Structures are given as structure tokens and as C-alpha cells.
mmCIF file of C-alpha atoms in Angstrom:
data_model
loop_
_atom_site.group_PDB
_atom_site.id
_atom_site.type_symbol
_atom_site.label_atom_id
_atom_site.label_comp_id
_atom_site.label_asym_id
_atom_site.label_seq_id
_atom_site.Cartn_x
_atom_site.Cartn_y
_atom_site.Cartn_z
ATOM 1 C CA UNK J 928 22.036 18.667 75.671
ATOM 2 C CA UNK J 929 23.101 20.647 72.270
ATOM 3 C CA UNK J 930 25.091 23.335 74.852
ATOM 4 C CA UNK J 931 27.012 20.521 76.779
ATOM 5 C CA UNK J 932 27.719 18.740 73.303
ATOM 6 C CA UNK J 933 29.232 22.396 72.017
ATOM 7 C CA UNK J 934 31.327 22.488 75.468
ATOM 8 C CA UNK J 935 32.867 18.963 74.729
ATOM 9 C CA UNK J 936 33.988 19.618 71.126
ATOM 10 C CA UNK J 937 35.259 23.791 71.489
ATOM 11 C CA UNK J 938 36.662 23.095 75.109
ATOM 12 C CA UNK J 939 37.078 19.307 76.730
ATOM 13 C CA UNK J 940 38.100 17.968 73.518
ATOM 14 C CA UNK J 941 40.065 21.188 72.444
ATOM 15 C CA UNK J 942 42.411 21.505 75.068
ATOM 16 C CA UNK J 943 44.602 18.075 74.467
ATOM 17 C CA UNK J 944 44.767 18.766 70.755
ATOM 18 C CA UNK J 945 48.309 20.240 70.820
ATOM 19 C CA UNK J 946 49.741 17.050 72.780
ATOM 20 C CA UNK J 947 47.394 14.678 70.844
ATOM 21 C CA UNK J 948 49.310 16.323 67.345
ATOM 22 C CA UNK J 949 52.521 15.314 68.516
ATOM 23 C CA UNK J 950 52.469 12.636 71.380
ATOM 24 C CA UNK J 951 50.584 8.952 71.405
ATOM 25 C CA UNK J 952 48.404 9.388 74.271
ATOM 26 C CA UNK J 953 48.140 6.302 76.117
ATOM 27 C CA UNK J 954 45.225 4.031 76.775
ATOM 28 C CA UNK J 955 44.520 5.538 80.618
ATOM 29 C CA UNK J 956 44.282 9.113 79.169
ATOM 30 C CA UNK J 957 42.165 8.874 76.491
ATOM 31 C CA UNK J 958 39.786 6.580 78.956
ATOM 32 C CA UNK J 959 39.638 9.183 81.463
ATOM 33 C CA UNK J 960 39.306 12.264 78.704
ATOM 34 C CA UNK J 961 36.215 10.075 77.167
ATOM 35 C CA UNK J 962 34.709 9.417 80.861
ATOM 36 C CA UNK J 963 34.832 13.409 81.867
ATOM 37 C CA UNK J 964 33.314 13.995 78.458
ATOM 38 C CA UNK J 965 30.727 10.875 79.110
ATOM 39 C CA UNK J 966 29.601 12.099 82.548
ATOM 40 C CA UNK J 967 30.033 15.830 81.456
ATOM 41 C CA UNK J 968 27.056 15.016 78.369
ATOM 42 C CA UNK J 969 24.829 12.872 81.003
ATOM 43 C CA UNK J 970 25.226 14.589 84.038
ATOM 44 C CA UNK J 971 26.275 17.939 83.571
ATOM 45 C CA UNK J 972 29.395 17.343 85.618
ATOM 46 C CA UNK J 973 32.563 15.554 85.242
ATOM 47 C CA UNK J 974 32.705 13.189 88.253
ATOM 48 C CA UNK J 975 28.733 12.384 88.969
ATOM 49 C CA UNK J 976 27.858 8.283 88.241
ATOM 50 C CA UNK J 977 24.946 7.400 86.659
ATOM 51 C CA UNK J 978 23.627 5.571 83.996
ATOM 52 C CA UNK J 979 24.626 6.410 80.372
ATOM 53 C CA UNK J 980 21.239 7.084 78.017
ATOM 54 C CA UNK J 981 23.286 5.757 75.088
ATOM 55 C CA UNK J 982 26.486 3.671 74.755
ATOM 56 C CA UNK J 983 29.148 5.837 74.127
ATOM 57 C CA UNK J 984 30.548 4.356 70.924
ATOM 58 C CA UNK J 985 27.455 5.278 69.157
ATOM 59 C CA UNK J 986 27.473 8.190 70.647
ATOM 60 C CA UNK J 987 30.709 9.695 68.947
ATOM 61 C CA UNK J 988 30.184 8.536 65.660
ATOM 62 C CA UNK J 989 29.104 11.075 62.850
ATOM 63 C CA UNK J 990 25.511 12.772 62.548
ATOM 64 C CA UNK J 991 25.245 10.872 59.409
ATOM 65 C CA UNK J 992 25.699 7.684 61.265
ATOM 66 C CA UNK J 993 23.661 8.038 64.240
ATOM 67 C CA UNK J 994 25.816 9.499 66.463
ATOM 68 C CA UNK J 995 26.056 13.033 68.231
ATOM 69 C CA UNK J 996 29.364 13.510 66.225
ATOM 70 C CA UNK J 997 31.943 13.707 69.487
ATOM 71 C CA UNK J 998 34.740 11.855 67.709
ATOM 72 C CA UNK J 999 36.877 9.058 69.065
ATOM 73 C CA UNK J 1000 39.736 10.677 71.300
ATOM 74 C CA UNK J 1001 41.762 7.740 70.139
ATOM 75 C CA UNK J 1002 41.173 8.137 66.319
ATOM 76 C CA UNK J 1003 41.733 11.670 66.491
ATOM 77 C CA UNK J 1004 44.808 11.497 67.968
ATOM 78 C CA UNK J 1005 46.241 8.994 65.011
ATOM 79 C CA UNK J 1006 45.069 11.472 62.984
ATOM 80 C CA UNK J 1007 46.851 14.740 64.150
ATOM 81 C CA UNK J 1008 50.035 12.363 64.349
ATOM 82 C CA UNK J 1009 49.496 10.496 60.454
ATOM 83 C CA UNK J 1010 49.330 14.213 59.433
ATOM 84 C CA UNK J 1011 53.460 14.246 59.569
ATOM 85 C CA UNK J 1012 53.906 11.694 58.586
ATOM 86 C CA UNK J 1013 51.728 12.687 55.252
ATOM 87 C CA UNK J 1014 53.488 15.820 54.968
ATOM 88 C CA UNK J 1015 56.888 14.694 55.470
ATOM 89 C CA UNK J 1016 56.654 12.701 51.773
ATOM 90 C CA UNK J 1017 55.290 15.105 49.544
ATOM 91 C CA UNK J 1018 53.177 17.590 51.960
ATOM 92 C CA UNK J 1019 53.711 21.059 52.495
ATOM 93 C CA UNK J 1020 57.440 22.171 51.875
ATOM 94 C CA UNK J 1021 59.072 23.113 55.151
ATOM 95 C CA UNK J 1022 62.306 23.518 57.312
ATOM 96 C CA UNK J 1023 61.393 20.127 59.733
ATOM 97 C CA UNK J 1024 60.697 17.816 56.766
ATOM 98 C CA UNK J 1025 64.477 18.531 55.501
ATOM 99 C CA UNK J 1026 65.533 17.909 59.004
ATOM 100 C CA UNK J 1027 63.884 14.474 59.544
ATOM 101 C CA UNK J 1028 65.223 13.728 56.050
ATOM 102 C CA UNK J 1029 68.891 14.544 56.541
ATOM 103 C CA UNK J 1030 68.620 13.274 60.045
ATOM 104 C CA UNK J 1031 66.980 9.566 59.669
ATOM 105 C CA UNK J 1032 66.986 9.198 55.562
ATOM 106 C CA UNK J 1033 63.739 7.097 55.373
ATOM 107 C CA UNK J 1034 63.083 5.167 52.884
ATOM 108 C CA UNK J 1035 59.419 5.743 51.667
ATOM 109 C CA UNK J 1036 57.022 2.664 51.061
ATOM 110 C CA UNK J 1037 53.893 3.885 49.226
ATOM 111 C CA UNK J 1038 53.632 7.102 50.909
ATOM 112 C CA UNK J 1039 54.691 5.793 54.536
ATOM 113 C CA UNK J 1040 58.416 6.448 55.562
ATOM 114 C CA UNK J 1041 60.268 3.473 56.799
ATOM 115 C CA UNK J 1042 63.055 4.534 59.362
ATOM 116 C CA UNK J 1043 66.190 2.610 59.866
ATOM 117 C CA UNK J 1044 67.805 3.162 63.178
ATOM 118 C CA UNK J 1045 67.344 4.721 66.157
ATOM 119 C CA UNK J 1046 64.393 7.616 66.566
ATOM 120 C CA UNK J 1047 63.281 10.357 69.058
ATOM 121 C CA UNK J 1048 60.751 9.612 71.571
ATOM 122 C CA UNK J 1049 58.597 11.637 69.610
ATOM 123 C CA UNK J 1050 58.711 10.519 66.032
ATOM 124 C CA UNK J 1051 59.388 6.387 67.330
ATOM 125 C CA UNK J 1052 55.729 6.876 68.622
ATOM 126 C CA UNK J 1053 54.360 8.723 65.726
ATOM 127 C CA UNK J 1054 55.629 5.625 63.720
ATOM 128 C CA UNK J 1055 54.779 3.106 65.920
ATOM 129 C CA UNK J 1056 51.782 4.358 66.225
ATOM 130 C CA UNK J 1057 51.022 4.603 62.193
ATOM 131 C CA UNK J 1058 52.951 1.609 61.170
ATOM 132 C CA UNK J 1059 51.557 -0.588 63.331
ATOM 133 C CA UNK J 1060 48.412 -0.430 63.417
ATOM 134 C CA UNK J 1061 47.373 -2.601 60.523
ATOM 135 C CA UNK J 1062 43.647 -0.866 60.009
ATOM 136 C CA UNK J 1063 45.487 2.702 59.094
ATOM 137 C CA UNK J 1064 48.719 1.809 57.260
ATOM 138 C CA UNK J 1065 47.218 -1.016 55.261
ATOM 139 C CA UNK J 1066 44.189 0.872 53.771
ATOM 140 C CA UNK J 1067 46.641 4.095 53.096
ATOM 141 C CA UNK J 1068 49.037 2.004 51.390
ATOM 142 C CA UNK J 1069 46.385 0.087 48.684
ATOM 143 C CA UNK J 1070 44.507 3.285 48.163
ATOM 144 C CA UNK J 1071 46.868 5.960 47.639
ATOM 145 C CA UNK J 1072 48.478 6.902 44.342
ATOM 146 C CA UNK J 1073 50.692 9.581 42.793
ATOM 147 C CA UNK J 1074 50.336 12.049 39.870
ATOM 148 C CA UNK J 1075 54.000 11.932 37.687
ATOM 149 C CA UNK J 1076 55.784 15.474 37.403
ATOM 150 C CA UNK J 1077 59.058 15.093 36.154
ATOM 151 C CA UNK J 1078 59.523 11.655 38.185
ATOM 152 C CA UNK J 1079 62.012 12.763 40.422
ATOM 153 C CA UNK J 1080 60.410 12.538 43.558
ATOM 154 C CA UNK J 1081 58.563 9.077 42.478
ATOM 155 C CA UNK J 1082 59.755 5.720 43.326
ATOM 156 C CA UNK J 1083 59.460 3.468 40.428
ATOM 157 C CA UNK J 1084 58.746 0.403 42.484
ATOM 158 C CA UNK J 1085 57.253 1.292 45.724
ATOM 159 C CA UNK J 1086 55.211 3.882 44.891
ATOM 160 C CA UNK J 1087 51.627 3.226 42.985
ATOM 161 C CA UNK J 1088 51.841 5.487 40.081
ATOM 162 C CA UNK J 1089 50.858 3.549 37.174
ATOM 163 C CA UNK J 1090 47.005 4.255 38.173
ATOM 164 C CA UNK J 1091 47.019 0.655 40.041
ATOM 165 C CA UNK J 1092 46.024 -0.442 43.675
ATOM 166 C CA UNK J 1093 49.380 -2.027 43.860
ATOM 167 C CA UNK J 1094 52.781 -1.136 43.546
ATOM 168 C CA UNK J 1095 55.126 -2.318 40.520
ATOM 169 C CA UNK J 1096 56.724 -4.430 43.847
ATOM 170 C CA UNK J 1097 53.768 -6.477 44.815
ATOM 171 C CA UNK J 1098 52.912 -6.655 40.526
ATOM 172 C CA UNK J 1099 56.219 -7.775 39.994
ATOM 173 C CA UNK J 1100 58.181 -9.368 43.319
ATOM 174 C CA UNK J 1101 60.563 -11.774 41.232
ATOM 175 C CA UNK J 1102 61.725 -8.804 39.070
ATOM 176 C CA UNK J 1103 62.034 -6.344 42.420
ATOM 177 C CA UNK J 1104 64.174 -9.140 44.115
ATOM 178 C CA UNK J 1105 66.306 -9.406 41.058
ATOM 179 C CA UNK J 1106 66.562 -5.540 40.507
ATOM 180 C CA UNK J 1107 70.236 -3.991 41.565
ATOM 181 C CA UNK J 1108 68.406 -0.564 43.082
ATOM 182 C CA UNK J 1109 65.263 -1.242 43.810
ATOM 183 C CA UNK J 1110 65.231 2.679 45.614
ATOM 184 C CA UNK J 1111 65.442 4.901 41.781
ATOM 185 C CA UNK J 1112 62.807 7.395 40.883
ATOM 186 C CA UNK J 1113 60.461 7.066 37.826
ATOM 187 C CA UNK J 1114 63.176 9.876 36.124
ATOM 188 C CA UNK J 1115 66.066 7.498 36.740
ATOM 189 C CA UNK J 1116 64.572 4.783 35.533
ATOM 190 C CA UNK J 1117 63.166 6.525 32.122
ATOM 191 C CA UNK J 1118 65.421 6.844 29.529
ATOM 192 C CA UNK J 1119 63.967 10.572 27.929
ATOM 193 C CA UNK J 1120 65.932 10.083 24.684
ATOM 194 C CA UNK J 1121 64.417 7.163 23.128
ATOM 195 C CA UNK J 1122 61.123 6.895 25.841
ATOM 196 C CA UNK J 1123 62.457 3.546 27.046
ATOM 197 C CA UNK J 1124 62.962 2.213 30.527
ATOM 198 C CA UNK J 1125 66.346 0.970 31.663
ATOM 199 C CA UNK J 1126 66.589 -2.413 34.058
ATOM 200 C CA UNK J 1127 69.636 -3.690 35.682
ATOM 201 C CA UNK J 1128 69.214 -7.205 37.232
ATOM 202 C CA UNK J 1129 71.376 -8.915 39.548
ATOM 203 C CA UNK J 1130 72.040 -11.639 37.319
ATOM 204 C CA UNK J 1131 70.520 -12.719 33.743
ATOM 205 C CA UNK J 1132 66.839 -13.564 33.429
ATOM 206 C CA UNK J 1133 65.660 -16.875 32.594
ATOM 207 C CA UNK J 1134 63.356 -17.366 29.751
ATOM 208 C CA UNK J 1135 60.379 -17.087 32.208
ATOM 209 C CA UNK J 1136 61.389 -13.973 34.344
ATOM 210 C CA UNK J 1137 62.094 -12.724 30.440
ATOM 211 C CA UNK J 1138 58.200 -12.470 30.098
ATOM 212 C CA UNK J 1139 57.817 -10.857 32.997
ATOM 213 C CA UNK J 1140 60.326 -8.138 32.228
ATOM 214 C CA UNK J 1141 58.666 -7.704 28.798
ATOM 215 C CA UNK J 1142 55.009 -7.360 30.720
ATOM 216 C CA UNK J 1143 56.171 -4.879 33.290
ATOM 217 C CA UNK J 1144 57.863 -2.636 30.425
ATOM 218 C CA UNK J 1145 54.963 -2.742 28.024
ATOM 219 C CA UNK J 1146 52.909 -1.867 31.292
ATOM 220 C CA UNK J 1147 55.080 0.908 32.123
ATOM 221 C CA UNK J 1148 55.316 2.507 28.770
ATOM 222 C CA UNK J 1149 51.943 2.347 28.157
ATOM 223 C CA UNK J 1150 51.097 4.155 31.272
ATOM 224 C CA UNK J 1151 53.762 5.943 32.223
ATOM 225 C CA UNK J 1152 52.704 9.977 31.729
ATOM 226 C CA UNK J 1153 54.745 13.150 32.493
ATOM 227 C CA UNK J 1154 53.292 16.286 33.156
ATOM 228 C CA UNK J 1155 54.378 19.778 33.756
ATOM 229 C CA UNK J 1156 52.819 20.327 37.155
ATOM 230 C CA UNK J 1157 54.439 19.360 40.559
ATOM 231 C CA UNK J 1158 53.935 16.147 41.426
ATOM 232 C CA UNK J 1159 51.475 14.941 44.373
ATOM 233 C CA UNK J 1160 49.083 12.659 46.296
ATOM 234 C CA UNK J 1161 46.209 11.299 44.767
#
């Protein structure tokens, strides 16, 4: 049993990995990769019938949970593809992210790009895959959080730098309707002579939507924290 369980993980489950980084791999493949590797760990063969010993969705969960620690084909493949897409924000500096950026200009919500326009095969199923599937992007989005550089590379109201679960967006959604760009960086918004933060509305605020303007700057100067290292992921 522990050979055929090294077998599945360093070859059956190896060999896909490049495709599975860069492709979605559709419903009828991964079923037939996990019944090779299903008959492969009962039988000792790839094609023999019999019955399984243990259903296989306890069978590729983690050691610590039970399982033999095969890994969901499926899950893995989001994985390999949300790596990109993690990198192509504030990842590892390299020649494709300043592509993709020329090329499509996303827009970045929270650490997830949000493309406008027409895609390539390969990165419309990357975000299809990522943005649609609510149990991945939602999760990401409400847990993730940025450490301030300079501000540059922050968004003031879409990204969750403040230390919060939430964006300034969802804190605020009156004052993000009403705000001219709603796209400037922490930097742009922060006014480094006097330590202030400058707002441009649409129109005037009313007396109430004046209170919230006065919350969200006293929440944004009390928090609001340069440092001198580059800034990142939390």
C-alpha cells in the first residue's frame, strides 16, 4: 500500500502538473485521473473493478485528517492556476506580469485582478476559474491584507490595509460611490506635507455623509503607517 501511494503522488499525479498550472482541466479528466489513481491504490492496476476499501474523498484528505494525503486533482489544479493570479499583483517581479498588465490593465479588487475585455483562452479560464468559484475568491478576499511601503502600489479603497477584514469600500460604500477616483493609491491619496488625506466627491456631502467622511479620515489617520520596506501580502 505505502509503495503504490508513493507511485500516485511522484508519478500519476506528477505528470499533469504542467497542464494543471496553466489550463482548467475539465470535469471528465480529473474523473478519469482520480479513477486510474483509485483502482491503481486498490488493485494494483489502472483498469481492474472492484470494490473500494475506503471512499475516496476521505481518502485524499491530509494525514492529519484521516486521509492517506493524495490530494484532490481538482483543488490542486485551482491552486497551480490562483498562483498567477497571486503573483501577478504583488508576487515575484517578472517579464509576463508587465505583459498581462500593459496588455489587459486589470483593475485589482483586494488582491484579485478584475479584467475588462476580451482574454486569451488561457488566462479567461484561469479567471473564470478563480473568480467564480465563490469558496476560493470569497475567503481570499476577507482574509487577505497588505503591509504599506510607500503606498504606491496600494489601493486606498479596494485594498484591506488598514489592518481590517474589509476594505475602506465595503466600510464606507456611500463615500466610495460619491468618490471622483475611486482607483488612487494610499500615496495619492496622502497628503505627506501636512499628514492629511485628500477627498474629492462628486458633489457636496450632506450633513450625514459629513460624519461619515470625518469617521473614515480619523480611521485612516489613525492607522495609516508607512514603512521603509517593500510593500506585500499579508
Amino acid at each position: 500500500m505505502a509503495g503504490r501511494i508513493c507511485l500516485i503522488k511522484s508519478v500519476l499525479n506528477s505528470l499533469p502538473l504542467y497542464y494543471m498550472s496553466v489550463f482548467t482541466v475539465p470535469k471528465g479528466i480529473t474523473k478519469a485521473i482520480s479513477s486510474i489513481n483509485r483502482c491503481f491504490l486498490w488493485k494494483g492496476t489502472s483498469n481492474s473493478h472492484g470494490i473500494c476499501k475506503v471512499a475516496w474523498h476521505k481518502a485524499i484528505k491530509s494525514k492529519p485528517l484521516g486521509g492517506l494525503g493524495l490530494g484532490s486533482i481538482h483543488n490542486k489544479n485551482l491552486a497551480l492556476m490562483f498562483k498567477w493570479l497571486w503573483n501577478l499583483d504583488k508576487g515575484v517581479v517578472g517579464g509576463w506580469q508587465e505583459l498581462i498588465l500593459r496588455k489587459y490593465r486589470p483593475h485589482f479588487a483586494n488582491g484579485l485582478p478584475v479584467f475588462a475585455g476580451s482574454l486569451s483562452p488561457t488566462w479567461r479560464g484561469m479567471v473564470s476559474a478563480i473568480s467564480l468559484n465563490h469558496s476560493i475568491a470569497a475567503p481570499f478576499q476577507s482574509n487577505v491584507g497588505f503591509k504599506v511601503g510607500d503606498g504606491r502600489n496600494i489601493r486606498f479603497w479596494s485594498d484591506s490595509w488598514l489592518g481590517y477584514a474589509a476594505p475602506l469600500q465595503f466600510m464606507f460604500p456611500r463615500l466610495y460611490n460619491l468618490y471622483l477616483q475611486q482607483s488612487l493609491s494610499v500615496a495619492e491619496v496622502h497628503n505627506p506635507t501636512d499628514n492629511s488625506i485628500n477627498l474629492s466627491w462628486r458633489r457636496p456631502l450632506r450633513s450625514r455623509e459629513l460624519c461619515m467622511s470625518e469617521s473614515l479620515i480619523a480611521e485612516v489617520e489613525c492607522g495609516l503607517v508607512f514603512s521603509d520596506g517593500e510593500e506585500s501580502k499579508i
